[in-house]
PDB file of C-alpha atoms in Angstrom:
ATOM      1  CA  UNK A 172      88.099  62.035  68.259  1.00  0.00           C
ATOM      2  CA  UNK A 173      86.939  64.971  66.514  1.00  0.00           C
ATOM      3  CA  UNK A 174      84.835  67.707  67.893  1.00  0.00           C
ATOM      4  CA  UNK A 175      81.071  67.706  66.732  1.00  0.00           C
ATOM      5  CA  UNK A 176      79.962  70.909  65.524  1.00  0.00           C
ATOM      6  CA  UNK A 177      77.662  71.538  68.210  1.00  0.00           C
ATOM      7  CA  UNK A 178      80.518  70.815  70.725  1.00  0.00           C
ATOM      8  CA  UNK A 179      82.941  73.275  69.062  1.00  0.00           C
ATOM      9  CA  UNK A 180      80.148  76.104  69.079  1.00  0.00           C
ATOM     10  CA  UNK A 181      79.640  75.878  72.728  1.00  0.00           C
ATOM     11  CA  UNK A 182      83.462  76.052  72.868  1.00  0.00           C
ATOM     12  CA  UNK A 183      83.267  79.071  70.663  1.00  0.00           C
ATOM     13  CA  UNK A 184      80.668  80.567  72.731  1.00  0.00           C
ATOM     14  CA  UNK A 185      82.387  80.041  76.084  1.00  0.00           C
ATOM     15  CA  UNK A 186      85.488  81.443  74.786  1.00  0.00           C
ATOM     16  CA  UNK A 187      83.449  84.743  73.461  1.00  0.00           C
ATOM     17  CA  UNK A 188      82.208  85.063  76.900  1.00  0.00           C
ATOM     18  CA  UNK A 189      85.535  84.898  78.787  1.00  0.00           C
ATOM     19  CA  UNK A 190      86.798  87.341  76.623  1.00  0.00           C
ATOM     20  CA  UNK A 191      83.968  90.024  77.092  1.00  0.00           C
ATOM     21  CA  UNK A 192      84.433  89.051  81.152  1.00  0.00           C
ATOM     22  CA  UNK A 193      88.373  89.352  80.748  1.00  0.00           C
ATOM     23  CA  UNK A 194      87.828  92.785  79.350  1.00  0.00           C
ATOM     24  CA  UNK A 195      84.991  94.253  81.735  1.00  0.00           C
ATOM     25  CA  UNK A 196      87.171  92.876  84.314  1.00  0.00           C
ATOM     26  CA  UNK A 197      90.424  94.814  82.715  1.00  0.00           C
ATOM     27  CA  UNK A 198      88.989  97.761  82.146  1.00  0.00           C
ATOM     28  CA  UNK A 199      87.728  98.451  85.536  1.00  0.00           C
ATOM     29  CA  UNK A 200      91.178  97.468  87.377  1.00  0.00           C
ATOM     30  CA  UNK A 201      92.414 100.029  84.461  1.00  0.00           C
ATOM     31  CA  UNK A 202      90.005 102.750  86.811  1.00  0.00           C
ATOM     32  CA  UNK A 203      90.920 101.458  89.895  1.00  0.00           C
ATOM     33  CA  UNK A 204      94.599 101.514  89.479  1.00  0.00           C
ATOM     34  CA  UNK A 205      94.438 105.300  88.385  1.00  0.00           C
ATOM     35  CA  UNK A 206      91.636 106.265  91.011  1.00  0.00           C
ATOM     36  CA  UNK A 207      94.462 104.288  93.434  1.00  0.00           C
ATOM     37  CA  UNK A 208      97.347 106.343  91.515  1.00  0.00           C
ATOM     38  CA  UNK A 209      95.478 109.858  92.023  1.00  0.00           C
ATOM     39  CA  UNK A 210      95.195 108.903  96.088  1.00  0.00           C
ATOM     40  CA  UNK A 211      98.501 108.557  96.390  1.00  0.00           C
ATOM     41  CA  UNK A 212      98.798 111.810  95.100  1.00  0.00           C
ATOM     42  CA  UNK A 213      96.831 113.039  97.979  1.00  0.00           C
ATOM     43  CA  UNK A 214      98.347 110.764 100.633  1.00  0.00           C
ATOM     44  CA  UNK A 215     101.529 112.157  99.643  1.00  0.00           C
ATOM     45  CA  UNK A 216     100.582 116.079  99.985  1.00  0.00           C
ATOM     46  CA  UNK A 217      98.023 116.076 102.479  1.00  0.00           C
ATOM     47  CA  UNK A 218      99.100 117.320 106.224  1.00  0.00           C
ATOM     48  CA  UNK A 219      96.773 115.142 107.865  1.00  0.00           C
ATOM     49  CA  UNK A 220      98.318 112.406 109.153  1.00  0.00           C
ATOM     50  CA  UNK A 221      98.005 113.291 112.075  1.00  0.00           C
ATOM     51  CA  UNK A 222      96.091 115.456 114.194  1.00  0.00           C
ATOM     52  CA  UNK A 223      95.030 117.302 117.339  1.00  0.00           C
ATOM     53  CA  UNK A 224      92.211 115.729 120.023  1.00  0.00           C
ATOM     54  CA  UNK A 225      89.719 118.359 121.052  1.00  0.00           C
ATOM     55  CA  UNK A 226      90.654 119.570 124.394  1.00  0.00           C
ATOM     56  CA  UNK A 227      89.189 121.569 126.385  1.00  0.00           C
ATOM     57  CA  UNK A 228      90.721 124.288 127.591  1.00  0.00           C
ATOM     58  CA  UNK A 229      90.777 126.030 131.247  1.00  0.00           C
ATOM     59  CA  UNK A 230      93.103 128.728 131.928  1.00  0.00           C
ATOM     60  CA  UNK A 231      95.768 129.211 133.586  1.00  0.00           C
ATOM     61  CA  UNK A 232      98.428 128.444 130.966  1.00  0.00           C
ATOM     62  CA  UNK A 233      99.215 128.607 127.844  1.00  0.00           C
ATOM     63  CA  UNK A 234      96.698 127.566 125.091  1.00  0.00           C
ATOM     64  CA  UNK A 235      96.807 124.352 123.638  1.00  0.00           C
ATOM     65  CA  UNK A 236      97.641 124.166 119.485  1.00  0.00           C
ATOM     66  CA  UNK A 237      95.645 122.495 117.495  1.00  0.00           C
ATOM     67  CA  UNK A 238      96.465 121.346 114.163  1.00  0.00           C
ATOM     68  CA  UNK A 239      97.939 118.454 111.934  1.00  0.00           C
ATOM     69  CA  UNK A 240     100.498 116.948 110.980  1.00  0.00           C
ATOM     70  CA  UNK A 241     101.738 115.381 107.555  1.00  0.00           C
ATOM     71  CA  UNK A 242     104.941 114.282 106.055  1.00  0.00           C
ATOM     72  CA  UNK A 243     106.205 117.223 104.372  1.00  0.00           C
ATOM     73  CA  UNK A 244     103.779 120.506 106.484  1.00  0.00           C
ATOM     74  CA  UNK A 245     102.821 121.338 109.885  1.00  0.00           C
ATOM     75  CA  UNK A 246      99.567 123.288 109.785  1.00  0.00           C
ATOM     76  CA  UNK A 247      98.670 125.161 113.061  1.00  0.00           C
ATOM     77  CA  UNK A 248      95.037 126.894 113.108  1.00  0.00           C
ATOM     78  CA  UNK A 249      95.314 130.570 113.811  1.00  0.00           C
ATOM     79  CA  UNK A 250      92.598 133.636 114.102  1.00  0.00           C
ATOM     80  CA  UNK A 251      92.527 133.474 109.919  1.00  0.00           C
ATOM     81  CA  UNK A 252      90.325 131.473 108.070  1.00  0.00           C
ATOM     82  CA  UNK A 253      93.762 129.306 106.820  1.00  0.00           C
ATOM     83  CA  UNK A 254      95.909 127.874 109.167  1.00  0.00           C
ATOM     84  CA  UNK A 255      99.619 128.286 109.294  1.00  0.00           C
ATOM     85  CA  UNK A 256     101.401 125.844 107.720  1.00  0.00           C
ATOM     86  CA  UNK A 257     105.136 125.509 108.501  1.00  0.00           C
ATOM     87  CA  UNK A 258     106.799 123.222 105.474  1.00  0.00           C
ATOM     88  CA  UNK A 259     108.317 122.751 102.325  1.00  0.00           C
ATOM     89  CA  UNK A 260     105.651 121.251 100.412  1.00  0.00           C
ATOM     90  CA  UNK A 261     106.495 123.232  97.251  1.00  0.00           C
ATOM     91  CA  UNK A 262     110.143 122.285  97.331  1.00  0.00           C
ATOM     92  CA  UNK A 263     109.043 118.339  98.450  1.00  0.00           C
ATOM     93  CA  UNK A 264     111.341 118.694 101.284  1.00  0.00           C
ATOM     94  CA  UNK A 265     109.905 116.223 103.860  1.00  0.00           C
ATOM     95  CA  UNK A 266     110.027 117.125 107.872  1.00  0.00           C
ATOM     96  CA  UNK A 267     113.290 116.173 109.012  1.00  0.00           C
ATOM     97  CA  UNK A 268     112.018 113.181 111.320  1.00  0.00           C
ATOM     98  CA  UNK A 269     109.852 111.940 108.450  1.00  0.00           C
ATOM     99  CA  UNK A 270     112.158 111.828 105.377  1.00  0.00           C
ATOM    100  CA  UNK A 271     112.192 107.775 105.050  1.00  0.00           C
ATOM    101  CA  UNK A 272     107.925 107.420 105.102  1.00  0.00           C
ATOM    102  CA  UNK A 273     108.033 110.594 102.961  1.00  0.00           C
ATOM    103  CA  UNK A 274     110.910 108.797 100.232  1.00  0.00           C
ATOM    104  CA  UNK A 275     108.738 105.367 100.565  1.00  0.00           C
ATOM    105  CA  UNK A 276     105.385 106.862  99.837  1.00  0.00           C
ATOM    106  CA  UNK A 277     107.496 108.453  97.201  1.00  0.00           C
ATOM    107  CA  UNK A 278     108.711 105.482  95.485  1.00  0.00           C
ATOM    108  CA  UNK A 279     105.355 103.789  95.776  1.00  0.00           C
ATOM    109  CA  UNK A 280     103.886 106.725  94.121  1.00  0.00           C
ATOM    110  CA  UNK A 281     106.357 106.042  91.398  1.00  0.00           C
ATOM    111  CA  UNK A 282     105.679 102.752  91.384  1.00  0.00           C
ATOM    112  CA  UNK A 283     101.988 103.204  90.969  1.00  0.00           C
ATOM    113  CA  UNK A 284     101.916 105.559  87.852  1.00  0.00           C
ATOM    114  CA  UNK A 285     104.461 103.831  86.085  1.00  0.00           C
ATOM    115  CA  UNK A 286     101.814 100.610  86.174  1.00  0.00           C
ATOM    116  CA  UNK A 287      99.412 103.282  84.583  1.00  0.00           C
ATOM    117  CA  UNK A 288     101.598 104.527  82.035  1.00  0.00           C
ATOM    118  CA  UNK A 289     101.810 100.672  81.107  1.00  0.00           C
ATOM    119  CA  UNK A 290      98.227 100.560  80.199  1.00  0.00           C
ATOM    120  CA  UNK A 291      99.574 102.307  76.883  1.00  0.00           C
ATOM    121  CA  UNK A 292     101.777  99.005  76.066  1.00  0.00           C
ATOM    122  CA  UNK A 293      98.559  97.502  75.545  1.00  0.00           C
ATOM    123  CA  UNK A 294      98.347  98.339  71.918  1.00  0.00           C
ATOM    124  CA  UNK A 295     102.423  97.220  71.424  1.00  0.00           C
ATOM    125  CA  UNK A 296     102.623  94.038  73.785  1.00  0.00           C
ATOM    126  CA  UNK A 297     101.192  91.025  74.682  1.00  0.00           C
ATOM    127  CA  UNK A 298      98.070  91.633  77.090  1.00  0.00           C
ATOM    128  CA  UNK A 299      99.303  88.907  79.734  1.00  0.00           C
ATOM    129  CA  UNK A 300     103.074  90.393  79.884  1.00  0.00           C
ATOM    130  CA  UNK A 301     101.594  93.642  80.164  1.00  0.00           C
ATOM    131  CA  UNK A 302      98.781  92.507  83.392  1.00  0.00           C
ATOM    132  CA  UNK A 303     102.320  90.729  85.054  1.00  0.00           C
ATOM    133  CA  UNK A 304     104.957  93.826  84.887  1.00  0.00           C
ATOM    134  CA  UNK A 305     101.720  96.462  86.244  1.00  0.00           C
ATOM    135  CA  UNK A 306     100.935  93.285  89.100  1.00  0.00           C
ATOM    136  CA  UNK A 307     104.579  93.565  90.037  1.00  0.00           C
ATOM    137  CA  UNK A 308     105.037  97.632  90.290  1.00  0.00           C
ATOM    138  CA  UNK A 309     101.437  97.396  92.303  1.00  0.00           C
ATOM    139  CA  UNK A 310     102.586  94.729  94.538  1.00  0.00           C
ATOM    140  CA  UNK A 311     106.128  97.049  95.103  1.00  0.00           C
ATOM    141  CA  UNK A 312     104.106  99.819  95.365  1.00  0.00           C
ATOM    142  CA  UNK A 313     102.075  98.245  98.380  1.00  0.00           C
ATOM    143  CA  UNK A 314     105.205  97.064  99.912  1.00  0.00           C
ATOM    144  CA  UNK A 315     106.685 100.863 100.072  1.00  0.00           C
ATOM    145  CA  UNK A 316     103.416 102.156 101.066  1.00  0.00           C
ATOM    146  CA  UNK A 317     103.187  99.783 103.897  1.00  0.00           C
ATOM    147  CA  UNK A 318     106.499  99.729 105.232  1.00  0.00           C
ATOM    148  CA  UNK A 319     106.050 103.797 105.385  1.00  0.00           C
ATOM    149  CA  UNK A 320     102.711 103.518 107.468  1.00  0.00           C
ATOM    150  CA  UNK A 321     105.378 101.072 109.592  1.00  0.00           C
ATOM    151  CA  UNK A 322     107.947 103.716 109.792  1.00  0.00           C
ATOM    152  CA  UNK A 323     105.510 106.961 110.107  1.00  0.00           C
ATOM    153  CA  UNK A 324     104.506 106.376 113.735  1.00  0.00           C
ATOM    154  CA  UNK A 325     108.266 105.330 114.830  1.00  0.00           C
ATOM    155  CA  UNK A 326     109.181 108.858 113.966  1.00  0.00           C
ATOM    156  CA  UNK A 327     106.729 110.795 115.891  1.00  0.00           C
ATOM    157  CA  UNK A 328     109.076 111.109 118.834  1.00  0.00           C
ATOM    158  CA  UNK A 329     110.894 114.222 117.468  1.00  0.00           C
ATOM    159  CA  UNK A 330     110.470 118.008 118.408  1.00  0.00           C
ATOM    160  CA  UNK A 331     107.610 118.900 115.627  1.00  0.00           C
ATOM    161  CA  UNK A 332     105.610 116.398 116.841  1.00  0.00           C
ATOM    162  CA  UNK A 333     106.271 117.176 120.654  1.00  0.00           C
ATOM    163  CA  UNK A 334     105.408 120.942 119.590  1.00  0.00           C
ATOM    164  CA  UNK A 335     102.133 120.070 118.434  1.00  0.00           C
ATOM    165  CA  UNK A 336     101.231 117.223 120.651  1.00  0.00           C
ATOM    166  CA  UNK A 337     102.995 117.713 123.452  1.00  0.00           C
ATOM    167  CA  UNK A 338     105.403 116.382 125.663  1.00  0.00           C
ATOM    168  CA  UNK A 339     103.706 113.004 126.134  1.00  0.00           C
ATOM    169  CA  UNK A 340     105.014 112.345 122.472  1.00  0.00           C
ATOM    170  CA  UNK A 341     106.677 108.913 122.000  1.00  0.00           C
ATOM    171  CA  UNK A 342     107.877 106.538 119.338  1.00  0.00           C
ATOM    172  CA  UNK A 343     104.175 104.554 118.244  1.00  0.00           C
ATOM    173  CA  UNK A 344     102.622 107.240 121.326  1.00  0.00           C
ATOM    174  CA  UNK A 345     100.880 110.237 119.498  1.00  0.00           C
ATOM    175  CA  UNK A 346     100.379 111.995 123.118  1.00  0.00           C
ATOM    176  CA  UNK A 347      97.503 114.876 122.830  1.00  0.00           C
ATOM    177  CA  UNK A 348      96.987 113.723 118.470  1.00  0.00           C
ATOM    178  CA  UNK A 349      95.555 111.196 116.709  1.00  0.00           C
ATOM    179  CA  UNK A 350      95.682 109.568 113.750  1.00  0.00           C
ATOM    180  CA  UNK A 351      93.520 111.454 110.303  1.00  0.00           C
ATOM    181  CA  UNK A 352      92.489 110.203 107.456  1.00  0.00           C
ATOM    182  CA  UNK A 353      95.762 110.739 105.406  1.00  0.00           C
ATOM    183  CA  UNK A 354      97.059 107.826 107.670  1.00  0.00           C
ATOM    184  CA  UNK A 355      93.956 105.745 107.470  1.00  0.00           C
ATOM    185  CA  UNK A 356      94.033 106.262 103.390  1.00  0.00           C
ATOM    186  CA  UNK A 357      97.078 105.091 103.345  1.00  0.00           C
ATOM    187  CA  UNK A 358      96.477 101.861 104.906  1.00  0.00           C
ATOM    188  CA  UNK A 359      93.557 101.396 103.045  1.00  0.00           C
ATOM    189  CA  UNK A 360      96.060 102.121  99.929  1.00  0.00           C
ATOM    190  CA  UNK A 361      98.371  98.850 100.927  1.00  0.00           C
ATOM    191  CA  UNK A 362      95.226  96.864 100.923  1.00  0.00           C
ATOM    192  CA  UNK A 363      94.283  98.093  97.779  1.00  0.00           C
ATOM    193  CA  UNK A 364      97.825  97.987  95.930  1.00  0.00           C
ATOM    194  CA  UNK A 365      97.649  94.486  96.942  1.00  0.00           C
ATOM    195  CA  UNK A 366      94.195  93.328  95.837  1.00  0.00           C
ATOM    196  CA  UNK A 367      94.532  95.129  92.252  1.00  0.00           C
ATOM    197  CA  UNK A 368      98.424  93.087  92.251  1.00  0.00           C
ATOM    198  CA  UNK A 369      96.085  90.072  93.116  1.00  0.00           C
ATOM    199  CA  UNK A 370      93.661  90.750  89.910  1.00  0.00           C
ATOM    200  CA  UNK A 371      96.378  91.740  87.733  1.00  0.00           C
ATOM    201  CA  UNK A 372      97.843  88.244  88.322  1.00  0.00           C
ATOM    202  CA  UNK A 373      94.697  86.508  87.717  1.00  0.00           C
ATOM    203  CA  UNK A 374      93.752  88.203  84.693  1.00  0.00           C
ATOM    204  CA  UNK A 375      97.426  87.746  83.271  1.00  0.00           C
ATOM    205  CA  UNK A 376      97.323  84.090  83.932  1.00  0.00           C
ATOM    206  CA  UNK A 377      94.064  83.852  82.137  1.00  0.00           C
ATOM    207  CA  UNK A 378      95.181  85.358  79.283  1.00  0.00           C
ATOM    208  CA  UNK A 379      98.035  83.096  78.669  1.00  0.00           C
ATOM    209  CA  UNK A 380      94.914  80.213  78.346  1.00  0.00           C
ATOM    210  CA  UNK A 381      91.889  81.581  76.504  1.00  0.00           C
ATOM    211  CA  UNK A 382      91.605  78.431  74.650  1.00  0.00           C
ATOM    212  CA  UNK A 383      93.478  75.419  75.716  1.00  0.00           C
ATOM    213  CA  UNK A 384      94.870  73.454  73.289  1.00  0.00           C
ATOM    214  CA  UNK A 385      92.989  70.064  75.063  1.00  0.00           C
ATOM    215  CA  UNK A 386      89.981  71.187  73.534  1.00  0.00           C
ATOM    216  CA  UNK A 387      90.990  69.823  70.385  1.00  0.00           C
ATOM    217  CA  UNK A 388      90.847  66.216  71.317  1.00  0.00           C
ATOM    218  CA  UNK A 389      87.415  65.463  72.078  1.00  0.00           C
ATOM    219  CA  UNK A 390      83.957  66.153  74.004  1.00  0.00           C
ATOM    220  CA  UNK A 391      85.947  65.241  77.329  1.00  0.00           C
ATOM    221  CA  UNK A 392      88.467  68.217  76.930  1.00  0.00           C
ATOM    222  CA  UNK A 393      85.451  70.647  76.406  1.00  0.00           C
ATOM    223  CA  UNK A 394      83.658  69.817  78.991  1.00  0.00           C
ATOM    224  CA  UNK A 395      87.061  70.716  81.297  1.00  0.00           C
ATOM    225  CA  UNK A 396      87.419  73.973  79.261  1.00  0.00           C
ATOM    226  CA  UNK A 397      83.437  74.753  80.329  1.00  0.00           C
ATOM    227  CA  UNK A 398      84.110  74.161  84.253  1.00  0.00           C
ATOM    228  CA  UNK A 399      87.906  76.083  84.076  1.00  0.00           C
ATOM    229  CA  UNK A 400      86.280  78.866  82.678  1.00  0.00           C
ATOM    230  CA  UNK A 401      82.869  79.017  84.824  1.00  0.00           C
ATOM    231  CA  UNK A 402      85.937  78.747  88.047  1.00  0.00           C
ATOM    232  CA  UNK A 403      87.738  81.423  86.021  1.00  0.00           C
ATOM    233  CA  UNK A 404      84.982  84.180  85.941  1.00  0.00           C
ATOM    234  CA  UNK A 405      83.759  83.063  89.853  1.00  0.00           C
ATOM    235  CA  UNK A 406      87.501  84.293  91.095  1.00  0.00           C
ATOM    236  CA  UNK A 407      87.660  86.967  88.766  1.00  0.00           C
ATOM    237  CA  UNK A 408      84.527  88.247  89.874  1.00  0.00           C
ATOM    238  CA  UNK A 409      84.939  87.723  93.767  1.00  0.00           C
ATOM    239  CA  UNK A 410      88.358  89.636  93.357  1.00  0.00           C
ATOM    240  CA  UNK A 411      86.294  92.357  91.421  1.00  0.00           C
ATOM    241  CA  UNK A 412      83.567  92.483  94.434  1.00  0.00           C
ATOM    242  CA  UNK A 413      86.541  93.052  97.148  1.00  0.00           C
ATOM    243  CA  UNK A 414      88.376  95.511  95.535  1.00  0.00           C
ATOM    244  CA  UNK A 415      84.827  97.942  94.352  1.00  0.00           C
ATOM    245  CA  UNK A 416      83.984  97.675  98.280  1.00  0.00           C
ATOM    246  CA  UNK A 417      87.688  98.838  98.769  1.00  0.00           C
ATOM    247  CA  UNK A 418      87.488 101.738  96.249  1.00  0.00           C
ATOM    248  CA  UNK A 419      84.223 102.340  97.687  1.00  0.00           C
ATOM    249  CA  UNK A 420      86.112 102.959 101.076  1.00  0.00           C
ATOM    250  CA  UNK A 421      88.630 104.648  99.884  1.00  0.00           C
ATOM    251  CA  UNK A 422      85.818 107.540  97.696  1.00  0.00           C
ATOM    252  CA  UNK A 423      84.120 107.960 100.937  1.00  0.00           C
ATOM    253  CA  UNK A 424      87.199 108.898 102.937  1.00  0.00           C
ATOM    254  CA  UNK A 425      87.931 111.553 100.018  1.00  0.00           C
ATOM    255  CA  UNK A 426      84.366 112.944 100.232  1.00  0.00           C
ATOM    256  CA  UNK A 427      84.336 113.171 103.688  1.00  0.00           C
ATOM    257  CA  UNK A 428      87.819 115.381 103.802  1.00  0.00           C
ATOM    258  CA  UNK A 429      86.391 117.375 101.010  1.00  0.00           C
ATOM    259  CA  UNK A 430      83.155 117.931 103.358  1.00  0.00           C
ATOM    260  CA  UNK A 431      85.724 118.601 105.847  1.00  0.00           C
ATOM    261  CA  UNK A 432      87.341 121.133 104.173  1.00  0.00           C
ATOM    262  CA  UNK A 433      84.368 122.503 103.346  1.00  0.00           C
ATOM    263  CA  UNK A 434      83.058 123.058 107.102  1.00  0.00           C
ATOM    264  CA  UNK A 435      86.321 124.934 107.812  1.00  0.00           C
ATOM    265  CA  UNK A 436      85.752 127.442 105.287  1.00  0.00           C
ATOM    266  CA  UNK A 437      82.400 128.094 105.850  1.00  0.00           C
ATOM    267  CA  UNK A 438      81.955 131.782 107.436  1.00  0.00           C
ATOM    268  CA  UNK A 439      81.237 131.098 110.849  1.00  0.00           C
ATOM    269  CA  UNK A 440      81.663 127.739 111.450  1.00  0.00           C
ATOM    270  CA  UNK A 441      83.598 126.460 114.280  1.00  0.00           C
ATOM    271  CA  UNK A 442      84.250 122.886 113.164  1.00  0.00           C
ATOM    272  CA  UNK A 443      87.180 120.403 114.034  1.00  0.00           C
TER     273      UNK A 443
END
């Protein structure tokens, strides 16, 4: 049975609609896979991992450090305005205790700007092929990520962290420290890898089906290609509302270290 012209219009316009979602929803996981590729960057870098409790101090010994702590620098605060950092951060030479997390987050970084050089393919390859090889360097990328937030705080019984923290300093036990937002960013980064792996997947699967081929036998097939694309834009969308909360998160931990940063270096303020 042929299609009726008024049928094959509303096919025409569903399909025109899909395709405007499918691209709104594509070009903002295109944003949120580099704003996720540029915080790597910084969990990579920054020496905050892990840092010093406030303690208050007594006399009658010697005076407890304060500082933090990060894969490749240990940054002890001094009389100067800049702390002493002790590190190879120019050289990427990780601490000796933390060279697996620092090779992991390494590889994930890898993994996570190669899916953003893909974005180029776009204009070469098919749009689906190109969604499934960036879901499956995200989802890697997540994996290394997560297994170094796994190994990061099985390390921390070695002598840089015992200088810092003291001797209370065990494997998973961060003695006289705590965690800092480098760590925290970084498990919100395995969360994130994994949702925009999750909405790469979707949207590649839905461009492999823009337009079933059903809908050229009759009224019945359209009205299945109406309801599996009103289901496809509801999951699209609900992945799209998880992962702007997520980013979200993740933008408010940067502009609260940049705040941070900015306390320390204001002339006369004693801020920790």
């Amino acid at each position: 049975m042929a299609m009726t012209p008024h049928t094959a219009e509303v096919a025409r316009l569903y399909q025109t609609e899909f395709i405007r979602s499918a691209r709104a929803v594509g070009v903002l996981w295109a944003v949120c896979t580099l704003c996720f590729a540029i915080i790597e960057v910084v969990i990579l870098i920054q020496p905050s991992w892990v840092g010093t409790r406030e303690v208050h101090y007594q006399g009658g010994g010697p005076v407890p450090k304060t500082g933090t702590l990060g894969l490749f620098e240990v940054c002890v605060e001094s009389d100067w305005p800049v702390p002493e950092c002790r590190g190879s951060l120019s050289t990427l030479t990780p601490l000796p205790a933390f060279q697996s997390p620092a090779v992991l987050v390494c590889m994930s970084l890898t993994m996570v700007w190669s899916s953003v050089g893909c974005l180029s393919l776009f204009r070469f390859c098919n749009a689906a092929t190109v969604y499934k090889i960036c879901a499956w360097l995200q989802l890697t990328a997540g994996f290394c990520l997560a297994l170094a937030c796994v190994l990061f705080p099985d390390s921390w019984d070695c002598a840089d962290m015992r200088d810092l923290c003291g001797d209370g300093v065990t494997s998973f036990s961060s003695g006289n420290c705590s965690v800092h937002w480098a760590f925290v960013l970084a498990l919100l980064g395995v969360l994130d890898a994994a949702i925009l792996a999750t909405l790469a997947f979707v949207l590649g699967n839905r461009q492999d089906a823009l337009l079933p081929e059903d809908t050229k036998d009759g009224e019945n097939s359209t009205i299945y290609y109406n309801i599996h694309n009103a289901l496809c834009n509801i999951s699209c969308y609900s992945v799209i509302v998880i992962d702007c909360t997520l980013v979200y998160s993740m933008c408010n931990s940067v502009l609260l270290f940049v705040s941070h940063c900015f306390a320390l270096s204001w002339p006369g303020c004693n801020c920790k």
